[in-house]
C-alpha positions as protocol buffer text, in pm:
chain_id: "A"
residue {
  index: 1
  type: MET
  ca { x: -38 y: -10 z: -33 }
}
residue {
  index: 2
  type: ASP
  ca { x: 120 y: 331 z: -78 }
}
residue {
  index: 3
  type: THR
  ca { x: 81 y: 653 z: 131 }
}
residue {
  index: 4
  type: ASN
  ca { x: -194 y: 802 z: -66 }
}
residue {
  index: 5
  type: GLN
  ca { x: -388 y: 480 z: -33 }
}
residue {
  index: 6
  type: VAL
  ca { x: -389 y: 482 z: 335 }
}
residue {
  index: 7
  type: ASN
  ca { x: -489 y: 864 z: 315 }
}
residue {
  index: 8
  type: LEU
  ca { x: -804 y: 767 z: 71 }
}
residue {
  index: 9
  type: ILE
  ca { x: -865 y: 510 z: 367 }
}
residue {
  index: 10
  type: ARG
  ca { x: -847 y: 727 z: 650 }
}
residue {
  index: 11
  type: ASP
  ca { x: -1052 y: 1005 z: 488 }
}
residue {
  index: 12
  type: SER
  ca { x: -1349 y: 780 z: 410 }
}
residue {
  index: 13
  type: PHE
  ca { x: -1316 y: 641 z: 755 }
}
residue {
  index: 14
  type: VAL
  ca { x: -1375 y: 957 z: 948 }
}
residue {
  index: 15
  type: GLN
  ca { x: -1734 y: 921 z: 739 }
}
residue {
  index: 16
  type: ILE
  ca { x: -1781 y: 608 z: 923 }
}
residue {
  index: 17
  type: LEU
  ca { x: -1700 y: 754 z: 1254 }
}
residue {
  index: 18
  type: LEU
  ca { x: -1970 y: 1005 z: 1220 }
}
residue {
  index: 19
  type: ASP
  ca { x: -2267 y: 782 z: 1203 }
}
residue {
  index: 20
  type: SER
  ca { x: -2054 y: 446 z: 1357 }
}
residue {
  index: 21
  type: ASP
  ca { x: -2316 y: 271 z: 1525 }
}
residue {
  index: 22
  type: ALA
  ca { x: -2535 y: 260 z: 1170 }
}
residue {
  index: 23
  type: ALA
  ca { x: -2185 y: 197 z: 990 }
}
residue {
  index: 24
  type: ALA
  ca { x: -2200 y: -94 z: 1209 }
}
residue {
  index: 25
  type: ARG
  ca { x: -2552 y: -220 z: 1220 }
}
residue {
  index: 26
  type: LEU
  ca { x: -2501 y: -222 z: 818 }
}
residue {
  index: 27
  type: PHE
  ca { x: -2164 y: -406 z: 889 }
}
residue {
  index: 28
  type: TYR
  ca { x: -2348 y: -686 z: 1042 }
}
residue {
  index: 29
  type: ASP
  ca { x: -2698 y: -676 z: 863 }
}
residue {
  index: 30
  type: ARG
  ca { x: -2467 y: -749 z: 562 }
}
residue {
  index: 31
  type: LEU
  ca { x: -2240 y: -1003 z: 709 }
}
residue {
  index: 32
  type: PHE
  ca { x: -2591 y: -1206 z: 812 }
}
residue {
  index: 33
  type: GLU
  ca { x: -2753 y: -1176 z: 477 }
}
residue {
  index: 34
  type: LEU
  ca { x: -2434 y: -1295 z: 289 }
}
residue {
  index: 35
  type: ALA
  ca { x: -2323 y: -1591 z: 576 }
}
residue {
  index: 36
  type: PRO
  ca { x: -2618 y: -1657 z: 791 }
}
residue {
  index: 37
  type: ASP
  ca { x: -2412 y: -1965 z: 979 }
}
residue {
  index: 38
  type: THR
  ca { x: -2206 y: -1636 z: 1108 }
}
residue {
  index: 39
  type: ARG
  ca { x: -2481 y: -1494 z: 1305 }
}
residue {
  index: 40
  type: PRO
  ca { x: -2448 y: -1758 z: 1617 }
}
residue {
  index: 41
  type: LEU
  ca { x: -2063 y: -1661 z: 1617 }
}
residue {
  index: 42
  type: PHE
  ca { x: -2257 y: -1313 z: 1805 }
}
residue {
  index: 43
  type: GLN
  ca { x: -2297 y: -1365 z: 2175 }
}
residue {
  index: 44
  type: ASN
  ca { x: -2284 y: -1024 z: 2262 }
}
residue {
  index: 45
  type: ASP
  ca { x: -2512 y: -734 z: 2247 }
}
residue {
  index: 46
  type: MET
  ca { x: -2460 y: -635 z: 1915 }
}
residue {
  index: 47
  type: ALA
  ca { x: -2469 y: -261 z: 1964 }
}
residue {
  index: 48
  type: GLU
  ca { x: -2114 y: -340 z: 2170 }
}
residue {
  index: 49
  type: GLN
  ca { x: -2017 y: -584 z: 1893 }
}
residue {
  index: 50
  type: GLY
  ca { x: -2061 y: -287 z: 1660 }
}
residue {
  index: 51
  type: ARG
  ca { x: -1829 y: -67 z: 1890 }
}
residue {
  index: 52
  type: HIS
  ca { x: -1571 y: -312 z: 1920 }
}
residue {
  index: 53
  type: LEU
  ca { x: -1603 y: -354 z: 1510 }
}
residue {
  index: 54
  type: ILE
  ca { x: -1532 y: 29 z: 1503 }
}
residue {
  index: 55
  type: SER
  ca { x: -1250 y: 32 z: 1752 }
}
residue {
  index: 56
  type: ALA
  ca { x: -1038 y: -243 z: 1599 }
}
residue {
  index: 57
  type: LEU
  ca { x: -1145 y: -59 z: 1246 }
}
residue {
  index: 58
  type: ALA
  ca { x: -1011 y: 249 z: 1379 }
}
residue {
  index: 59
  type: LYS
  ca { x: -704 y: 83 z: 1531 }
}
residue {
  index: 60
  type: ILE
  ca { x: -628 y: -103 z: 1204 }
}
residue {
  index: 61
  type: VAL
  ca { x: -665 y: 247 z: 1011 }
}
residue {
  index: 62
  type: THR
  ca { x: -449 y: 414 z: 1232 }
}
residue {
  index: 63
  type: GLY
  ca { x: -199 y: 161 z: 1174 }
}
residue {
  index: 64
  type: LEU
  ca { x: -179 y: 148 z: 757 }
}
residue {
  index: 65
  type: SER
  ca { x: 147 y: 338 z: 785 }
}
residue {
  index: 66
  type: SER
  ca { x: 324 y: 124 z: 1014 }
}
residue {
  index: 67
  type: LEU
  ca { x: 195 y: -255 z: 943 }
}
residue {
  index: 68
  type: ASP
  ca { x: 524 y: -389 z: 1113 }
}
residue {
  index: 69
  type: VAL
  ca { x: 406 y: -251 z: 1420 }
}
residue {
  index: 70
  type: MET
  ca { x: 46 y: -414 z: 1387 }
}
residue {
  index: 71
  type: LEU
  ca { x: 137 y: -709 z: 1291 }
}
residue {
  index: 72
  type: PRO
  ca { x: 145 y: -887 z: 1642 }
}
residue {
  index: 73
  type: GLY
  ca { x: -221 y: -728 z: 1700 }
}
residue {
  index: 74
  type: LEU
  ca { x: -344 y: -859 z: 1395 }
}
residue {
  index: 75
  type: CYS
  ca { x: -182 y: -1236 z: 1514 }
}
residue {
  index: 76
  type: ARG
  ca { x: -375 y: -1161 z: 1817 }
}
residue {
  index: 77
  type: LEU
  ca { x: -714 y: -1084 z: 1685 }
}
residue {
  index: 78
  type: ALA
  ca { x: -695 y: -1395 z: 1393 }
}
residue {
  index: 79
  type: GLU
  ca { x: -658 y: -1627 z: 1699 }
}
residue {
  index: 80
  type: ARG
  ca { x: -939 y: -1498 z: 1850 }
}
residue {
  index: 81
  type: HIS
  ca { x: -1139 y: -1516 z: 1582 }
}
residue {
  index: 82
  type: VAL
  ca { x: -1077 y: -1867 z: 1569 }
}
residue {
  index: 83
  type: ASP
  ca { x: -1159 y: -1920 z: 1925 }
}
residue {
  index: 84
  type: TYR
  ca { x: -1545 y: -1727 z: 1830 }
}
residue {
  index: 85
  type: GLY
  ca { x: -1515 y: -2016 z: 1512 }
}
residue {
  index: 86
  type: VAL
  ca { x: -1439 y: -1790 z: 1250 }
}
residue {
  index: 87
  type: ASN
  ca { x: -1322 y: -1980 z: 936 }
}
residue {
  index: 88
  type: ASP
  ca { x: -1108 y: -1875 z: 630 }
}
residue {
  index: 89
  type: ARG
  ca { x: -1422 y: -1898 z: 427 }
}
residue {
  index: 90
  type: HIS
  ca { x: -1538 y: -1567 z: 644 }
}
residue {
  index: 91
  type: TYR
  ca { x: -1297 y: -1342 z: 560 }
}
residue {
  index: 92
  type: ALA
  ca { x: -1431 y: -1315 z: 217 }
}
residue {
  index: 93
  type: VAL
  ca { x: -1779 y: -1238 z: 312 }
}
residue {
  index: 94
  type: ALA
  ca { x: -1652 y: -995 z: 631 }
}
residue {
  index: 95
  type: GLY
  ca { x: -1448 y: -822 z: 317 }
}
residue {
  index: 96
  type: ASN
  ca { x: -1794 y: -803 z: 77 }
}
residue {
  index: 97
  type: ALA
  ca { x: -1963 y: -661 z: 423 }
}
residue {
  index: 98
  type: LEU
  ca { x: -1654 y: -401 z: 506 }
}
residue {
  index: 99
  type: LEU
  ca { x: -1665 y: -283 z: 157 }
}
residue {
  index: 100
  type: HIS
  ca { x: -2083 y: -228 z: 134 }
}
residue {
  index: 101
  type: MET
  ca { x: -2063 y: -36 z: 471 }
}
residue {
  index: 102
  type: VAL
  ca { x: -1787 y: 203 z: 359 }
}
residue {
  index: 103
  type: THR
  ca { x: -1955 y: 264 z: 15 }
}
residue {
  index: 104
  type: ALA
  ca { x: -2225 y: 308 z: 227 }
}
residue {
  index: 105
  type: HIS
  ca { x: -2144 y: 563 z: 485 }
}
residue {
  index: 106
  type: GLY
  ca { x: -1842 y: 708 z: 329 }
}
residue {
  index: 107
  type: GLY
  ca { x: -1992 y: 1008 z: 137 }
}
residue {
  index: 108
  type: LEU
  ca { x: -1828 y: 1181 z: -140 }
}
residue {
  index: 109
  type: ALA
  ca { x: -1499 y: 1082 z: -33 }
}
residue {
  index: 110
  type: ILE
  ca { x: -1564 y: 722 z: -213 }
}
residue {
  index: 111
  type: ASP
  ca { x: -1457 y: 709 z: -569 }
}
residue {
  index: 112
  type: SER
  ca { x: -1337 y: 371 z: -737 }
}
residue {
  index: 113
  type: ALA
  ca { x: -946 y: 461 z: -607 }
}
residue {
  index: 114
  type: THR
  ca { x: -1065 y: 484 z: -233 }
}
residue {
  index: 115
  type: VAL
  ca { x: -1287 y: 153 z: -298 }
}
residue {
  index: 116
  type: LEU
  ca { x: -920 y: 34 z: -425 }
}
residue {
  index: 117
  type: ALA
  ca { x: -781 y: 130 z: -145 }
}
residue {
  index: 118
  type: TRP
  ca { x: -1002 y: -14 z: 114 }
}
residue {
  index: 119
  type: LYS
  ca { x: -996 y: -372 z: -104 }
}
residue {
  index: 120
  type: THR
  ca { x: -630 y: -398 z: -100 }
}
residue {
  index: 121
  type: ALA
  ca { x: -619 y: -297 z: 253 }
}
residue {
  index: 122
  type: TYR
  ca { x: -864 y: -568 z: 345 }
}
residue {
  index: 123
  type: ALA
  ca { x: -675 y: -862 z: 96 }
}
residue {
  index: 124
  type: MET
  ca { x: -307 y: -759 z: 262 }
}
residue {
  index: 125
  type: LEU
  ca { x: -471 y: -791 z: 629 }
}
residue {
  index: 126
  type: ALA
  ca { x: -692 y: -1087 z: 587 }
}
residue {
  index: 127
  type: ASP
  ca { x: -404 y: -1280 z: 411 }
}
residue {
  index: 128
  type: VAL
  ca { x: -183 y: -1198 z: 764 }
}
residue {
  index: 129
  type: MET
  ca { x: -524 y: -1293 z: 982 }
}
residue {
  index: 130
  type: ILE
  ca { x: -570 y: -1628 z: 777 }
}
residue {
  index: 131
  type: ALA
  ca { x: -177 y: -1740 z: 782 }
}
residue {
  index: 132
  type: ALA
  ca { x: -216 y: -1635 z: 1185 }
}
residue {
  index: 133
  type: SER
  ca { x: -529 y: -1859 z: 1184 }
}
residue {
  index: 134
  type: ASN
  ca { x: -395 y: -2134 z: 1004 }
}
residue {
  index: 135
  type: ASP
  ca { x: -61 y: -2109 z: 1243 }
}
residue {
  index: 136
  type: TYR
  ca { x: -292 y: -2100 z: 1559 }
}
residue {
  index: 137
  type: ARG
  ca { x: -543 y: -2418 z: 1467 }
}
residue {
  index: 138
  type: GLY
  ca { x: -229 y: -2596 z: 1416 }
}
residue {
  index: 139
  type: LEU
  ca { x: -57 y: -2530 z: 1738 }
}
residue {
  index: 140
  type: SER
  ca { x: -390 y: -2581 z: 1884 }
}
residue {
  index: 141
  type: ASP
  ca { x: -424 y: -2942 z: 1683 }
}
residue {
  index: 142
  type: ALA
  ca { x: -58 y: -2997 z: 1812 }
}
residue {
  index: 143
  type: ALA
  ca { x: -168 y: -2941 z: 2226 }
}
């Protein structure tokens, strides 16, 4: 990712923060529409879950310019997702839900370059988390 892509993501994320509760609801509505099997993975109050989502996204968006610093946190996040029951296939569905949320709440800041920046960032982060998940599963299977 280049600096311009990081800036596009950050600029568009500000719009999401302006109505983060609605953005989170949109994300989860889309996720459950695309993958109804994910609904039972969420045992918490969905408003609280939405706040966790936006908080995690804020950390990720903030950390995009220093991925090496963010890597250990992403690996821990991936391990928690394994414990929640998330499978590798869920990452593509979550990516779709994320882009749906971004385009709906990004306002005028959303153009093709911004969508491409989000897709690029998500693909990169999902690859890291899937690899960490698989490593974690391997460690869990060996134990």
